[in-house]
Coordinates of C-alpha atoms in Angstrom, one line a residue:
X197 CA 53.7 6.5 -202.8
X198 CA 50.7 5.4 -204.9
X199 CA 48.3 8.0 -205.9
X200 CA 45.2 8.0 -208.1
X201 CA 45.5 8.9 -211.7
X202 CA 45.0 12.7 -211.9
X203 CA 42.2 14.2 -214.0
X204 CA 43.5 15.5 -217.3
X205 CA 43.8 19.2 -217.7
X206 CA 40.6 20.0 -219.6
X207 CA 42.4 22.4 -221.9
X208 CA 45.3 20.1 -222.7
X209 CA 45.2 18.3 -226.0
X210 CA 43.9 14.7 -226.0
X211 CA 46.5 12.2 -227.2
X212 CA 45.8 9.8 -230.0
X213 CA 44.0 6.8 -228.6
X214 CA 45.3 3.3 -229.1
X215 CA 43.9 1.2 -232.0
X216 CA 40.5 -0.3 -231.3
X217 CA 39.4 2.5 -228.9
X218 CA 37.1 5.3 -229.8
X219 CA 36.2 8.4 -227.8
X220 CA 33.2 8.2 -225.5
X221 CA 29.8 9.2 -226.7
X222 CA 29.5 13.0 -226.1
X223 CA 33.2 13.3 -225.3
X224 CA 35.2 16.2 -226.5
X225 CA 38.6 17.7 -226.1
X226 CA 37.5 19.0 -222.8
X227 CA 36.3 15.7 -221.4
X228 CA 38.4 14.2 -218.6
X229 CA 39.5 10.6 -218.4
X230 CA 37.9 8.4 -215.8
X231 CA 39.4 8.0 -212.3
X232 CA 38.2 6.6 -209.0
X233 CA 35.6 8.9 -207.5
X234 CA 34.0 9.8 -210.8
X235 CA 31.8 6.7 -210.7
X236 CA 29.0 8.8 -209.2
X237 CA 28.4 10.3 -212.6
X238 CA 27.3 6.8 -214.0
X239 CA 24.2 5.0 -212.7
X240 CA 24.5 1.9 -215.0
X241 CA 27.7 0.1 -216.0
X242 CA 28.4 -3.3 -217.5
X243 CA 31.5 -5.4 -216.8
X244 CA 32.4 -8.1 -219.2
X245 CA 34.5 -10.9 -217.6
X246 CA 35.2 -14.6 -217.9
X247 CA 33.6 -17.1 -215.6
X248 CA 36.9 -18.7 -214.7
X249 CA 37.5 -16.2 -211.9
X250 CA 35.6 -13.7 -209.8
X251 CA 37.2 -10.6 -211.3
X252 CA 33.9 -9.3 -212.6
X253 CA 32.1 -9.5 -209.3
X254 CA 35.2 -8.3 -207.4
X255 CA 35.6 -5.2 -209.5
X256 CA 31.8 -4.5 -209.4
X257 CA 32.0 -4.5 -205.6
X258 CA 35.1 -2.3 -205.7
X259 CA 33.4 0.3 -207.9
X260 CA 30.3 0.2 -205.7
X261 CA 32.3 0.8 -202.6
X262 CA 34.2 3.6 -204.3
X263 CA 31.0 5.3 -205.1
X264 CA 29.7 4.9 -201.5
X265 CA 32.9 6.4 -200.1
X266 CA 32.6 9.5 -202.3
X267 CA 28.9 9.8 -201.3
X268 CA 29.6 9.4 -197.6
X269 CA 32.3 12.0 -197.7
X270 CA 29.6 14.7 -197.9
X271 CA 26.7 12.9 -196.2
X272 CA 25.9 10.7 -193.3
X273 CA 27.1 7.1 -193.5
X274 CA 25.0 4.9 -195.9
X275 CA 23.8 1.8 -194.0
X276 CA 21.3 0.7 -196.6
X277 CA 21.4 -2.9 -197.8
X278 CA 22.4 -3.8 -201.4
X279 CA 20.9 -6.3 -203.8
X280 CA 22.8 -9.0 -205.7
X281 CA 20.9 -10.8 -208.4
X282 CA 22.1 -13.9 -210.3
X283 CA 20.4 -15.9 -213.0
X284 CA 20.7 -19.7 -213.0
X285 CA 23.5 -19.9 -215.5
X286 CA 25.6 -17.3 -213.6
X287 CA 24.9 -19.0 -210.3
X288 CA 26.2 -22.3 -211.8
X289 CA 29.3 -20.7 -213.2
X290 CA 30.4 -18.4 -210.3
X291 CA 28.5 -19.7 -207.2
X292 CA 26.7 -17.7 -204.6
X293 CA 28.3 -14.7 -202.9
X294 CA 30.5 -15.9 -200.0
X295 CA 29.6 -13.8 -197.0
X296 CA 32.9 -14.1 -195.1
X297 CA 34.7 -13.0 -198.2
X298 CA 32.7 -9.8 -198.6
X299 CA 34.1 -6.5 -197.2
X300 CA 33.2 -6.2 -193.5
X301 CA 31.1 -3.2 -194.1
X302 CA 28.9 -5.0 -196.6
X303 CA 28.5 -8.5 -195.1
X304 CA 25.4 -7.8 -193.0
X305 CA 23.7 -5.7 -195.8
X306 CA 23.5 -8.3 -198.6
X307 CA 20.1 -9.3 -200.2
X308 CA 20.7 -12.1 -202.6
X309 CA 18.2 -13.2 -205.3
X310 CA 18.7 -16.4 -207.3
X311 CA 16.6 -16.1 -210.4
X312 CA 15.7 -19.2 -212.4
X313 CA 15.6 -17.5 -215.8
X314 CA 17.2 -14.3 -217.4
X315 CA 13.7 -12.8 -217.5
X316 CA 13.3 -13.3 -213.8
X317 CA 16.7 -11.8 -213.2
X318 CA 15.9 -8.7 -215.3
X319 CA 12.6 -8.3 -213.4
X320 CA 14.4 -8.5 -210.0
X321 CA 17.1 -6.0 -211.2
X322 CA 14.5 -3.5 -212.4
X323 CA 12.4 -3.8 -209.2
X324 CA 15.6 -3.3 -207.1
X325 CA 16.5 -0.2 -209.0
X326 CA 13.1 1.3 -208.2
X327 CA 13.7 0.9 -204.5
X328 CA 15.5 3.9 -203.0
X329 CA 16.1 1.9 -199.8
X330 CA 18.9 0.1 -201.6
X331 CA 22.4 1.5 -201.7
X332 CA 23.2 -0.2 -205.1
X333 CA 22.5 -3.2 -207.2
X334 CA 24.8 -5.8 -208.6
X335 CA 23.7 -8.3 -211.3
X336 CA 25.4 -11.3 -212.8
X337 CA 24.1 -12.8 -216.0
X338 CA 25.8 -15.4 -218.2
X339 CA 26.2 -15.2 -222.0
X340 CA 23.9 -13.2 -224.2
X341 CA 20.4 -14.2 -223.3
X342 CA 17.7 -13.1 -225.7
X343 CA 15.8 -11.3 -222.9
X344 CA 18.8 -9.0 -222.4
X345 CA 18.4 -7.0 -225.6
X346 CA 18.8 -3.2 -226.0
X347 CA 15.3 -2.5 -224.9
X348 CA 15.8 -4.4 -221.6
X349 CA 19.2 -2.6 -221.1
X350 CA 17.5 0.7 -221.7
X351 CA 14.8 0.0 -219.2
X352 CA 17.5 -0.7 -216.6
X353 CA 19.3 2.5 -217.4
X354 CA 16.2 4.6 -217.1
X355 CA 15.2 3.0 -213.8
X356 CA 18.7 3.5 -212.4
X357 CA 18.8 7.2 -213.4
X358 CA 15.3 8.0 -212.3
X359 CA 15.6 6.5 -208.8
X360 CA 19.3 7.2 -208.2
X361 CA 20.2 3.6 -207.5
X362 CA 23.4 2.6 -209.4
X363 CA 23.7 -0.8 -211.2
X364 CA 26.8 -2.8 -211.9
X365 CA 25.8 -5.6 -214.3
X366 CA 28.5 -8.4 -214.7
X367 CA 28.3 -10.2 -218.0
X368 CA 30.0 -13.6 -217.7
X369 CA 31.4 -15.1 -220.9
X370 CA 29.4 -12.7 -223.0
X371 CA 30.2 -11.0 -226.3
X372 CA 29.9 -7.3 -226.7
X373 CA 26.3 -6.7 -227.8
X374 CA 24.1 -3.6 -228.0
X375 CA 23.5 -2.0 -224.6
X376 CA 22.5 1.2 -223.0
X377 CA 25.0 1.2 -220.1
X378 CA 26.9 4.5 -219.8
X379 CA 30.1 2.7 -219.1
X380 CA 31.2 -0.7 -220.4
X381 CA 34.3 -2.4 -219.1
X382 CA 36.4 -5.4 -220.1
X383 CA 37.8 -6.9 -216.9
X384 CA 40.6 -9.4 -216.3
X385 CA 42.8 -10.3 -213.3
X386 CA 46.2 -8.7 -212.9
X387 CA 49.2 -9.6 -210.7
X388 CA 48.8 -8.3 -207.2
X389 CA 51.7 -6.3 -205.6
X390 CA 53.8 -8.2 -203.2
X391 CA 52.5 -7.9 -199.6
X392 CA 54.7 -5.7 -197.4
X393 CA 55.3 -8.0 -194.5
X394 CA 54.7 -11.5 -195.9
X395 CA 55.8 -12.3 -199.4
X396 CA 53.8 -15.5 -199.4
X397 CA 50.5 -14.0 -198.3
X398 CA 47.8 -13.2 -200.9
X399 CA 48.0 -9.8 -202.4
X400 CA 45.3 -7.2 -202.7
X401 CA 42.7 -7.7 -205.4
X402 CA 44.0 -6.2 -208.7
X403 CA 42.3 -6.0 -212.1
X404 CA 43.3 -5.0 -215.6
X405 CA 40.3 -2.8 -216.6
X406 CA 39.6 -1.6 -220.1
X407 CA 37.0 1.1 -220.4
X408 CA 36.0 0.6 -224.1
X409 CA 32.8 2.6 -224.1
X410 CA 31.7 5.6 -222.1
X411 CA 29.3 8.5 -222.5
X412 CA 31.1 11.1 -220.5
X413 CA 34.7 9.9 -220.3
X414 CA 37.4 9.0 -222.8
X415 CA 38.1 5.2 -223.0
X416 CA 41.4 3.9 -221.6
X417 CA 43.1 1.1 -219.7
X418 CA 43.9 1.0 -216.0
X419 CA 45.3 -1.3 -213.4
X420 CA 42.8 -1.1 -210.5
X421 CA 43.5 -2.2 -207.0
X422 CA 41.2 -2.2 -204.0
X423 CA 43.3 -1.8 -200.8
X424 CA 40.1 -1.6 -198.7
X425 CA 40.7 2.1 -197.8
X426 CA 40.3 3.4 -201.4
X427 CA 40.3 2.3 -205.0
X428 CA 43.7 2.9 -206.6
X429 CA 44.0 3.4 -210.4
X430 CA 47.3 3.3 -212.2
X431 CA 48.1 3.3 -216.0
X432 CA 47.9 -0.2 -217.3
X433 CA 51.2 -1.8 -218.2
X434 CA 51.5 -3.8 -221.5
X435 CA 50.9 -7.5 -220.9
X436 CA 54.5 -8.4 -221.6
X437 CA 55.6 -5.9 -218.9
X438 CA 53.4 -7.1 -216.1
X439 CA 55.5 -8.5 -213.2
X440 CA 55.9 -12.2 -212.9
X441 CA 55.6 -13.3 -209.3
X442 CA 56.4 -16.9 -210.1
X443 CA 54.3 -20.0 -209.5
X444 CA 52.6 -20.1 -206.1
X445 CA 51.8 -23.8 -206.5
X446 CA 53.8 -26.3 -208.4
X447 CA 52.1 -28.1 -211.2
X448 CA 51.1 -31.6 -210.4
X449 CA 51.3 -33.0 -213.9
X450 CA 50.0 -36.6 -214.0
X451 CA 50.8 -37.3 -210.3
X452 CA 48.4 -37.4 -207.5
X453 CA 48.5 -34.3 -205.3
X454 CA 49.0 -36.6 -202.3
X455 CA 52.4 -37.6 -203.6
X456 CA 53.9 -34.2 -202.8

């Protein structure tokens, strides 16, 4: 049976972190590690991902839905719309959100903004965060535009925290720069588990998630999977131990695909 990673005993000693990772800002020996359901403590997160796949946007949606599930466990169902903002470069790289591919509970709630410039995208994001009639905001921006400096990032954090509207900002093909986000992730696709009934069917969306910076949690790596009912977190396997499910499609080489 698959279960979520348990919260570490607050009085237990924290093990030595892997090379390249540092403890979160404000973290101490009593600080727990992140797990699904604790996203409510963070109103602004950044996800760094490549533009070759949709893993950044996919994980942003999974984290947003996880936060909504935790919120709805104690309150009435949240039917508010959500905002998705893309600048022109991100729109060219990843395309517009595909409504039939969104979770069924979110398809009718999408408000999409295609901003021509990074400045316009930042303006739309900040205005969205000031609107409490939105459940959450997702942004996609490509590269490291000059407009997205530390001051702009701080403005987004302050707006999200003041008005209680969470933001997941996907950074496509971007380097790690200065930012005010309380959680910063590196996201990459991971092999999906084999479907139970049809081995040839697509598996559930799975990501290799590296939390390399956090204010209230210790950094770490997880394998995250969204099975629609909940977000499942497991300790990340080393890359050389990840399962190989084989090639789903044979390489075509120099031949035409029509030749079979």
